[in-house]
């Protein structure tokens, strides 16, 4: 086994690094022909070679299970295309749009919901003309209050290009918030340079960075330092994670992940139920399992550690919070049963006091 000095992209490189069994090479070649593969040296270092259950390897090292595509899976599982009026832009909700300037990432996650769209040889990075058209679309719609830069990973852009996008958005009066979704601080923390951070600061509008991480071991000292460079620059951070079987589907790991975020000054935001992307069935839990995990988290950990558990409804219908719920109506006049953090039920009289009319 040799330590990687550049991203591992081919099954033979993974085998040489001791991260994939040589016997599976033919199957992994088939996987790699369909879906992009890249594991940065920083992430390769976190993997325990030979541990078949390693939660970092599970997220990034391809497996033959990805060749098993189920009938309920789809290439565009959350329906981006149905809401894409111009290339690289998704307008699903009234007050915000996704802007996808790049379709490449520093690493490729095996459960990615855009796996048919990202990676070398997939959709191209937006051309200057396409980017201009996307900005024109935003400019022409005063209801767009927030622009979410996603992709791909927008932070793989050169700081000069990122700055130009951030400044173009800042110049649109009605855009008040820019949100950057990224995995780069985890994939390659050294790439969170002062220049990249300054590019995000190039707007007087509110800028947020949402970090994607799924296991507490991803929040290494180097990753925490990279996030501190962002937060110290005055850019608040939020987290998003995907609930993944074999990675974070137990209460201890999920709680440790949320605490790692909070300790790094990153507020847990979303826990996504895994999307129906092709070849990802081995990662998906049931919704009941997800709700039980959320209940355990709520029962034992600080409110700061609570993300919202959400499902992206297939077909492009948007996100829905999927519980668990703690309140049930028991009668039409305002009676409720509410469950406390220990799981004990209590009655609650929720009738609104009627105002006395003056005599
Ligand atoms: S970084 Fe995001 S877009 Fe890129 S492969 Fe991972 S989940 Fe997909």
CSV table of C-alpha atoms and ligand atoms in Angstrom, one decimal:
chain,number,residue,atom,x,y,z
A,1,UNK,CA,0.0,0.0,0.0
A,2,UNK,CA,1.3,3.5,-0.9
A,3,UNK,CA,0.1,6.8,0.5
A,4,UNK,CA,-1.8,8.8,-2.1
A,5,UNK,CA,-0.4,12.2,-3.1
A,6,UNK,CA,-3.1,13.0,-5.6
A,7,UNK,CA,-6.8,12.0,-6.0
A,8,UNK,CA,-7.3,8.3,-6.6
A,9,UNK,CA,-9.6,7.9,-9.7
A,10,UNK,CA,-9.2,4.4,-11.1
A,11,UNK,CA,-9.9,1.0,-9.6
A,12,UNK,CA,-6.3,-0.1,-10.1
A,13,UNK,CA,-5.2,3.0,-8.1
A,14,UNK,CA,-7.6,2.1,-5.3
A,15,UNK,CA,-6.3,-1.5,-5.3
A,16,UNK,CA,-2.7,-0.3,-5.2
A,17,UNK,CA,-3.6,2.0,-2.2
A,18,UNK,CA,-5.1,-1.0,-0.4
A,19,UNK,CA,-8.6,0.6,-0.6
A,20,UNK,CA,-10.3,-1.9,-2.9
A,21,UNK,CA,-9.9,-5.7,-3.3
A,22,UNK,CA,-8.0,-6.5,-6.5
A,23,UNK,CA,-10.5,-9.4,-7.0
A,24,UNK,CA,-13.3,-6.9,-7.6
A,25,UNK,CA,-11.5,-4.9,-10.1
A,26,UNK,CA,-13.5,-5.9,-13.2
A,27,UNK,CA,-16.8,-5.0,-11.4
A,28,UNK,CA,-15.3,-1.7,-10.2
A,29,UNK,CA,-14.2,-0.9,-13.8
A,30,UNK,CA,-17.9,-1.2,-14.8
A,31,UNK,CA,-18.9,1.1,-11.9
A,32,UNK,CA,-16.2,3.6,-12.8
A,33,UNK,CA,-17.4,3.7,-16.4
A,34,UNK,CA,-20.8,4.9,-15.3
A,35,UNK,CA,-20.1,7.0,-12.2
A,36,UNK,CA,-17.2,9.3,-11.4
A,37,UNK,CA,-14.6,8.2,-8.9
A,38,UNK,CA,-12.2,10.5,-6.9
A,39,UNK,CA,-10.8,10.2,-3.4
A,40,UNK,CA,-8.5,12.9,-2.2
A,41,UNK,CA,-5.4,12.1,-0.3
A,42,UNK,CA,-7.0,13.8,2.8
A,43,UNK,CA,-9.9,11.4,2.7
A,44,UNK,CA,-7.8,8.4,1.7
A,45,UNK,CA,-5.8,9.0,4.9
A,46,UNK,CA,-9.0,8.7,7.0
A,47,UNK,CA,-9.8,5.3,5.7
A,48,UNK,CA,-8.7,2.2,7.7
A,49,UNK,CA,-7.5,-0.2,5.0
A,50,UNK,CA,-8.9,-3.7,5.3
A,51,UNK,CA,-11.8,-2.6,7.4
A,52,UNK,CA,-14.8,-3.7,5.3
A,53,UNK,CA,-17.1,-1.6,7.4
A,54,UNK,CA,-15.1,1.6,7.3
A,55,UNK,CA,-17.6,4.5,7.2
A,56,UNK,CA,-15.3,6.8,5.2
A,57,UNK,CA,-14.5,4.1,2.6
A,58,UNK,CA,-18.3,3.3,2.3
A,59,UNK,CA,-18.9,6.9,1.2
A,60,UNK,CA,-16.1,7.1,-1.4
A,61,UNK,CA,-14.8,3.7,-2.5
A,62,UNK,CA,-16.9,2.3,-5.3
A,63,UNK,CA,-18.4,-1.2,-4.9
A,64,UNK,CA,-20.2,-3.7,-7.1
A,65,UNK,CA,-23.4,-2.9,-5.2
A,66,UNK,CA,-23.7,0.2,-7.3
A,67,UNK,CA,-24.4,-1.9,-10.4
A,68,UNK,CA,-27.7,-3.0,-8.7
A,69,UNK,CA,-30.2,-0.3,-10.0
A,70,UNK,CA,-33.7,-0.7,-8.6
A,71,UNK,CA,-36.9,0.1,-10.3
A,72,UNK,CA,-37.8,3.0,-8.0
A,73,UNK,CA,-34.4,4.8,-8.6
A,74,UNK,CA,-34.0,7.5,-11.2
A,75,UNK,CA,-31.1,9.5,-12.8
A,76,UNK,CA,-32.7,12.8,-11.6
A,77,UNK,CA,-34.2,11.6,-8.3
A,78,UNK,CA,-35.2,15.0,-7.0
A,79,UNK,CA,-36.5,16.4,-10.3
A,80,UNK,CA,-34.0,19.2,-10.9
A,81,UNK,CA,-34.6,19.1,-14.7
A,82,UNK,CA,-38.3,19.7,-14.3
A,83,UNK,CA,-37.5,23.1,-12.7
A,84,UNK,CA,-34.6,24.2,-14.8
A,85,UNK,CA,-35.7,27.1,-17.0
A,86,UNK,CA,-32.1,27.8,-18.2
A,87,UNK,CA,-29.0,25.6,-18.0
A,88,UNK,CA,-27.4,25.4,-14.6
A,89,UNK,CA,-30.3,27.0,-12.7
A,90,UNK,CA,-33.1,25.3,-10.8
A,91,UNK,CA,-36.1,27.3,-9.7
A,92,UNK,CA,-38.3,25.1,-7.6
A,93,UNK,CA,-39.3,27.3,-4.7
A,94,UNK,CA,-40.7,30.9,-5.0
A,95,UNK,CA,-37.9,32.8,-3.1
A,96,UNK,CA,-34.8,30.9,-4.1
A,97,UNK,CA,-32.9,29.3,-6.9
A,98,UNK,CA,-30.0,26.8,-7.2
A,99,UNK,CA,-27.2,28.0,-9.4
A,100,UNK,CA,-24.8,25.3,-10.5
A,101,UNK,CA,-21.8,26.9,-12.1
A,102,UNK,CA,-19.7,23.6,-12.1
A,103,UNK,CA,-20.5,20.0,-12.4
A,104,UNK,CA,-17.3,18.6,-10.9
A,105,UNK,CA,-16.3,17.9,-7.3
A,106,UNK,CA,-13.1,17.2,-5.4
A,107,UNK,CA,-14.5,13.8,-4.4
A,108,UNK,CA,-17.3,11.7,-5.7
A,109,UNK,CA,-19.7,10.3,-3.1
A,110,UNK,CA,-21.1,6.9,-3.9
A,111,UNK,CA,-24.6,7.9,-2.8
A,112,UNK,CA,-24.7,11.2,-4.7
A,113,UNK,CA,-28.2,12.3,-5.8
A,114,UNK,CA,-26.7,14.1,-8.8
A,115,UNK,CA,-24.3,11.2,-9.8
A,116,UNK,CA,-25.7,11.1,-13.3
A,117,UNK,CA,-24.9,14.8,-13.7
A,118,UNK,CA,-21.5,15.3,-12.0
A,119,UNK,CA,-18.0,14.3,-12.9
A,120,UNK,CA,-15.7,14.3,-15.9
A,121,UNK,CA,-17.6,13.6,-19.1
A,122,UNK,CA,-20.9,14.5,-17.6
A,123,UNK,CA,-22.6,17.9,-17.9
A,124,UNK,CA,-20.1,20.7,-18.6
A,125,UNK,CA,-19.3,23.6,-16.4
A,126,UNK,CA,-21.4,26.6,-17.4
A,127,UNK,CA,-20.0,28.6,-20.3
A,128,UNK,CA,-19.7,32.4,-19.8
A,129,UNK,CA,-22.8,32.8,-22.0
A,130,UNK,CA,-24.8,30.2,-20.0
A,131,UNK,CA,-23.7,31.9,-16.7
A,132,UNK,CA,-24.8,35.3,-18.1
A,133,UNK,CA,-28.2,33.8,-19.0
A,134,UNK,CA,-28.6,32.3,-15.5
A,135,UNK,CA,-27.8,35.7,-13.9
A,136,UNK,CA,-30.2,37.4,-16.3
A,137,UNK,CA,-32.9,35.0,-15.2
A,138,UNK,CA,-32.3,35.9,-11.5
A,139,UNK,CA,-32.1,39.6,-12.3
A,140,UNK,CA,-35.5,39.6,-14.0
A,141,UNK,CA,-37.3,38.0,-11.0
A,142,UNK,CA,-37.6,40.2,-7.9
A,143,UNK,CA,-39.0,37.3,-5.9
A,144,UNK,CA,-35.6,35.6,-5.8
A,145,UNK,CA,-34.2,36.5,-2.4
A,146,UNK,CA,-31.6,33.7,-2.0
A,147,UNK,CA,-29.2,32.1,-4.5
A,148,UNK,CA,-27.8,28.7,-3.5
A,149,UNK,CA,-24.5,27.9,-5.2
A,150,UNK,CA,-24.2,24.2,-5.7
A,151,UNK,CA,-23.1,21.8,-8.4
A,152,UNK,CA,-20.9,19.9,-8.3
A,153,UNK,CA,-18.9,21.8,-5.7
A,154,UNK,CA,-18.8,25.6,-6.3
A,155,UNK,CA,-15.7,25.9,-4.2
A,156,UNK,CA,-13.6,24.0,-6.7
A,157,UNK,CA,-13.9,27.2,-8.8
A,158,UNK,CA,-10.8,29.4,-8.9
A,159,UNK,CA,-11.2,32.2,-6.4
A,160,UNK,CA,-11.2,34.7,-9.2
A,161,UNK,CA,-14.2,33.0,-10.8
A,162,UNK,CA,-16.0,32.5,-7.6
A,163,UNK,CA,-15.5,36.2,-6.7
A,164,UNK,CA,-17.0,37.2,-10.0
A,165,UNK,CA,-20.1,35.2,-9.4
A,166,UNK,CA,-20.5,36.4,-5.8
A,167,UNK,CA,-20.1,40.0,-7.0
A,168,UNK,CA,-22.5,39.6,-9.8
A,169,UNK,CA,-25.1,38.3,-7.4
A,170,UNK,CA,-24.3,41.1,-4.9
A,171,UNK,CA,-25.1,43.6,-7.6
A,172,UNK,CA,-28.7,42.3,-7.9
A,173,UNK,CA,-30.8,44.3,-5.4
A,174,UNK,CA,-33.3,41.7,-4.6
A,175,UNK,CA,-30.8,38.9,-3.9
A,176,UNK,CA,-30.0,39.3,-0.2
A,177,UNK,CA,-28.5,35.9,0.6
A,178,UNK,CA,-26.0,33.7,-1.1
A,179,UNK,CA,-25.6,30.2,0.2
A,180,UNK,CA,-22.7,28.0,-0.8
A,181,UNK,CA,-23.0,24.2,-0.5
A,182,UNK,CA,-19.7,22.4,-0.4
A,183,UNK,CA,-17.8,19.3,0.5
A,184,UNK,CA,-14.4,20.8,-0.2
A,185,UNK,CA,-13.4,21.6,3.5
A,186,UNK,CA,-13.7,17.8,4.2
A,187,UNK,CA,-12.3,16.6,0.8
A,188,UNK,CA,-9.3,18.9,0.7
A,189,UNK,CA,-9.1,21.3,3.7
A,190,UNK,CA,-5.9,22.9,2.4
A,191,UNK,CA,-7.9,24.3,-0.5
A,192,UNK,CA,-9.8,26.5,1.9
A,193,UNK,CA,-7.2,29.2,1.3
A,194,UNK,CA,-7.5,32.9,2.5
A,195,UNK,CA,-8.0,33.8,-1.2
A,196,UNK,CA,-11.0,31.4,-1.5
A,197,UNK,CA,-12.5,32.8,1.7
A,198,UNK,CA,-12.0,36.4,0.5
A,199,UNK,CA,-13.8,35.5,-2.7
A,200,UNK,CA,-16.8,34.6,-0.6
A,201,UNK,CA,-16.5,37.8,1.4
A,202,UNK,CA,-16.6,39.9,-1.8
A,203,UNK,CA,-20.3,40.5,-1.2
A,204,UNK,CA,-21.8,42.8,1.4
A,205,UNK,CA,-24.9,40.6,1.3
A,206,UNK,CA,-25.3,37.7,3.8
A,207,UNK,CA,-23.3,34.7,2.8
A,208,UNK,CA,-23.6,31.2,4.3
A,209,UNK,CA,-21.6,28.1,3.8
A,210,UNK,CA,-23.3,24.7,4.2
A,211,UNK,CA,-20.8,21.9,4.8
A,212,UNK,CA,-21.7,18.3,3.7
A,213,UNK,CA,-20.3,15.7,6.0
A,214,UNK,CA,-21.8,12.4,7.2
A,215,UNK,CA,-19.5,10.8,9.8
A,216,UNK,CA,-17.7,12.4,12.8
A,217,UNK,CA,-14.3,11.2,11.6
A,218,UNK,CA,-14.7,13.5,8.6
A,219,UNK,CA,-14.3,16.5,11.0
A,220,UNK,CA,-10.6,16.0,11.5
A,221,UNK,CA,-8.4,18.7,13.0
A,222,UNK,CA,-7.4,19.9,9.6
A,223,UNK,CA,-11.1,20.1,8.5
A,224,UNK,CA,-12.1,21.9,11.7
A,225,UNK,CA,-9.3,24.4,11.1
A,226,UNK,CA,-10.5,24.9,7.5
A,227,UNK,CA,-14.0,25.6,8.7
A,228,UNK,CA,-12.6,28.0,11.4
A,229,UNK,CA,-11.0,30.0,8.5
A,230,UNK,CA,-14.5,30.4,7.0
A,231,UNK,CA,-16.3,31.2,10.3
A,232,UNK,CA,-13.6,33.6,11.5
A,233,UNK,CA,-14.1,35.5,8.3
A,234,UNK,CA,-17.7,36.3,9.4
A,235,UNK,CA,-19.3,33.6,7.3
A,236,UNK,CA,-21.8,31.5,9.3
A,237,UNK,CA,-21.8,27.8,8.6
A,238,UNK,CA,-24.5,25.2,8.5
A,239,UNK,CA,-24.3,21.5,8.0
A,240,UNK,CA,-26.1,19.0,5.8
A,241,UNK,CA,-25.8,15.2,6.1
A,242,UNK,CA,-27.3,12.2,4.4
A,243,UNK,CA,-28.6,9.4,6.5
A,244,UNK,CA,-26.6,6.4,5.2
A,245,UNK,CA,-26.8,2.8,6.2
A,246,UNK,CA,-23.4,1.6,7.5
A,247,UNK,CA,-22.1,5.2,7.9
A,248,UNK,CA,-24.2,7.1,10.4
A,249,UNK,CA,-27.4,5.1,11.0
A,250,UNK,CA,-26.8,4.5,14.7
A,251,UNK,CA,-27.6,6.9,17.5
A,252,UNK,CA,-24.0,7.2,18.8
A,253,UNK,CA,-22.5,8.1,15.5
A,254,UNK,CA,-25.2,10.5,14.5
A,255,UNK,CA,-25.0,12.3,17.8
A,256,UNK,CA,-21.2,12.5,17.6
A,257,UNK,CA,-21.5,13.9,14.1
A,258,UNK,CA,-23.9,16.6,15.2
A,259,UNK,CA,-21.7,17.5,18.2
A,260,UNK,CA,-18.6,17.7,15.9
A,261,UNK,CA,-20.5,20.2,13.8
A,262,UNK,CA,-21.6,22.3,16.8
A,263,UNK,CA,-18.1,22.2,18.3
A,264,UNK,CA,-16.8,23.5,15.0
A,265,UNK,CA,-19.3,26.4,15.1
A,266,UNK,CA,-21.4,24.8,12.3
A,267,UNK,CA,-25.1,24.6,13.1
A,268,UNK,CA,-26.7,21.3,12.0
A,269,UNK,CA,-29.3,22.1,9.4
A,270,UNK,CA,-30.5,19.2,7.3
A,271,UNK,CA,-30.4,15.4,7.7
A,272,UNK,CA,-31.5,14.1,4.3
A,273,UNK,CA,-33.2,10.9,3.8
A,274,UNK,CA,-31.1,9.2,1.1
A,275,UNK,CA,-32.5,10.0,-2.4
A,276,UNK,CA,-33.4,7.3,-4.9
A,277,UNK,CA,-30.3,7.8,-7.0
A,278,UNK,CA,-29.4,4.8,-9.2
A,279,UNK,CA,-27.3,2.1,-7.6
A,280,UNK,CA,-27.6,3.5,-4.0
A,281,UNK,CA,-30.2,1.2,-2.5
A,282,UNK,CA,-27.6,-0.4,-0.2
A,283,UNK,CA,-27.3,3.0,1.5
A,284,UNK,CA,-31.0,3.7,2.1
A,285,UNK,CA,-32.6,3.2,5.5
A,286,UNK,CA,-36.4,3.2,6.1
A,287,UNK,CA,-38.0,6.4,7.1
A,288,UNK,CA,-39.1,4.7,10.4
A,289,UNK,CA,-35.4,4.1,11.2
A,290,UNK,CA,-34.6,7.7,10.4
A,291,UNK,CA,-37.4,8.9,12.7
A,292,UNK,CA,-36.2,6.6,15.5
A,293,UNK,CA,-32.7,8.1,15.2
A,294,UNK,CA,-34.0,11.6,15.3
A,295,UNK,CA,-36.1,10.8,18.4
A,296,UNK,CA,-33.0,9.4,20.1
A,297,UNK,CA,-31.0,12.5,19.2
A,298,UNK,CA,-33.8,14.8,20.4
A,299,UNK,CA,-34.1,12.9,23.7
A,300,UNK,CA,-30.4,13.1,24.6
A,301,UNK,CA,-28.7,16.0,23.0
A,302,UNK,CA,-28.6,19.8,23.0
A,303,UNK,CA,-31.0,21.7,20.8
A,304,UNK,CA,-28.0,23.0,19.0
A,305,UNK,CA,-27.4,19.4,17.7
A,306,UNK,CA,-30.8,19.0,16.1
A,307,UNK,CA,-30.9,19.0,12.3
A,308,UNK,CA,-34.2,18.8,10.4
A,309,UNK,CA,-34.9,15.4,8.9
A,310,UNK,CA,-36.1,15.9,5.4
A,311,UNK,CA,-37.1,14.0,2.3
A,312,UNK,CA,-36.8,15.4,-1.2
A,313,UNK,CA,-40.0,14.2,-2.8
A,314,UNK,CA,-39.2,12.4,-6.0
A,315,UNK,CA,-40.4,14.2,-9.1
A,316,UNK,CA,-39.2,17.7,-8.1
A,317,UNK,CA,-41.9,18.5,-5.5
A,318,UNK,CA,-39.4,19.9,-3.0
A,319,UNK,CA,-38.3,19.0,0.5
A,320,UNK,CA,-40.7,18.0,3.2
A,321,UNK,CA,-39.8,17.6,7.0
A,322,UNK,CA,-40.5,14.0,7.8
A,323,UNK,CA,-40.6,14.0,11.6
A,324,UNK,CA,-40.8,12.5,13.9
A,325,UNK,CA,-43.8,14.3,15.3
A,326,UNK,CA,-44.4,14.9,19.0
A,327,UNK,CA,-47.9,16.4,18.8
A,328,UNK,CA,-51.2,14.6,18.0
A,329,UNK,CA,-54.6,16.2,18.0
A,330,UNK,CA,-57.0,14.2,20.3
A,331,UNK,CA,-60.2,16.2,19.8
A,332,UNK,CA,-61.5,18.9,17.5
A,333,UNK,CA,-61.8,21.5,20.3
A,334,UNK,CA,-58.1,21.9,20.7
A,335,UNK,CA,-57.0,18.9,22.8
A,336,UNK,CA,-53.6,17.4,22.1
A,337,UNK,CA,-51.3,14.6,23.1
A,338,UNK,CA,-47.7,15.8,23.3
A,339,UNK,CA,-44.7,13.5,23.8
A,340,UNK,CA,-41.7,14.6,25.9
A,341,UNK,CA,-38.1,13.8,25.3
A,342,UNK,CA,-38.3,10.6,27.4
A,343,UNK,CA,-41.2,9.3,25.2
A,344,UNK,CA,-43.9,10.0,27.8
A,345,UNK,CA,-47.2,11.3,26.6
A,346,UNK,CA,-49.0,14.3,28.2
A,347,UNK,CA,-52.3,15.9,27.5
A,348,UNK,CA,-52.3,19.6,26.5
A,349,UNK,CA,-55.3,21.9,26.4
A,350,UNK,CA,-54.5,24.0,23.3
A,351,UNK,CA,-57.8,25.9,23.2
A,352,UNK,CA,-57.3,29.5,22.4
A,353,UNK,CA,-58.7,31.7,25.2
A,354,UNK,CA,-61.7,33.6,23.9
A,355,UNK,CA,-61.6,37.4,24.2
A,356,UNK,CA,-64.3,38.9,26.4
A,357,UNK,CA,-66.3,41.4,24.6
A,358,UNK,CA,-66.6,44.8,26.4
A,359,UNK,CA,-70.1,45.4,27.7
B,1,LIG,S1,-19.7,16.4,-3.3
B,1,LIG,FE1,-21.9,16.6,-3.5
B,1,LIG,S2,-22.3,16.8,-5.7
B,1,LIG,FE2,-20.2,16.0,-5.5
B,1,LIG,S3,-20.4,13.8,-5.5
B,1,LIG,FE3,-20.6,14.4,-3.4
B,1,LIG,S4,-22.8,14.6,-3.0
B,1,LIG,FE4,-22.5,14.6,-5.2
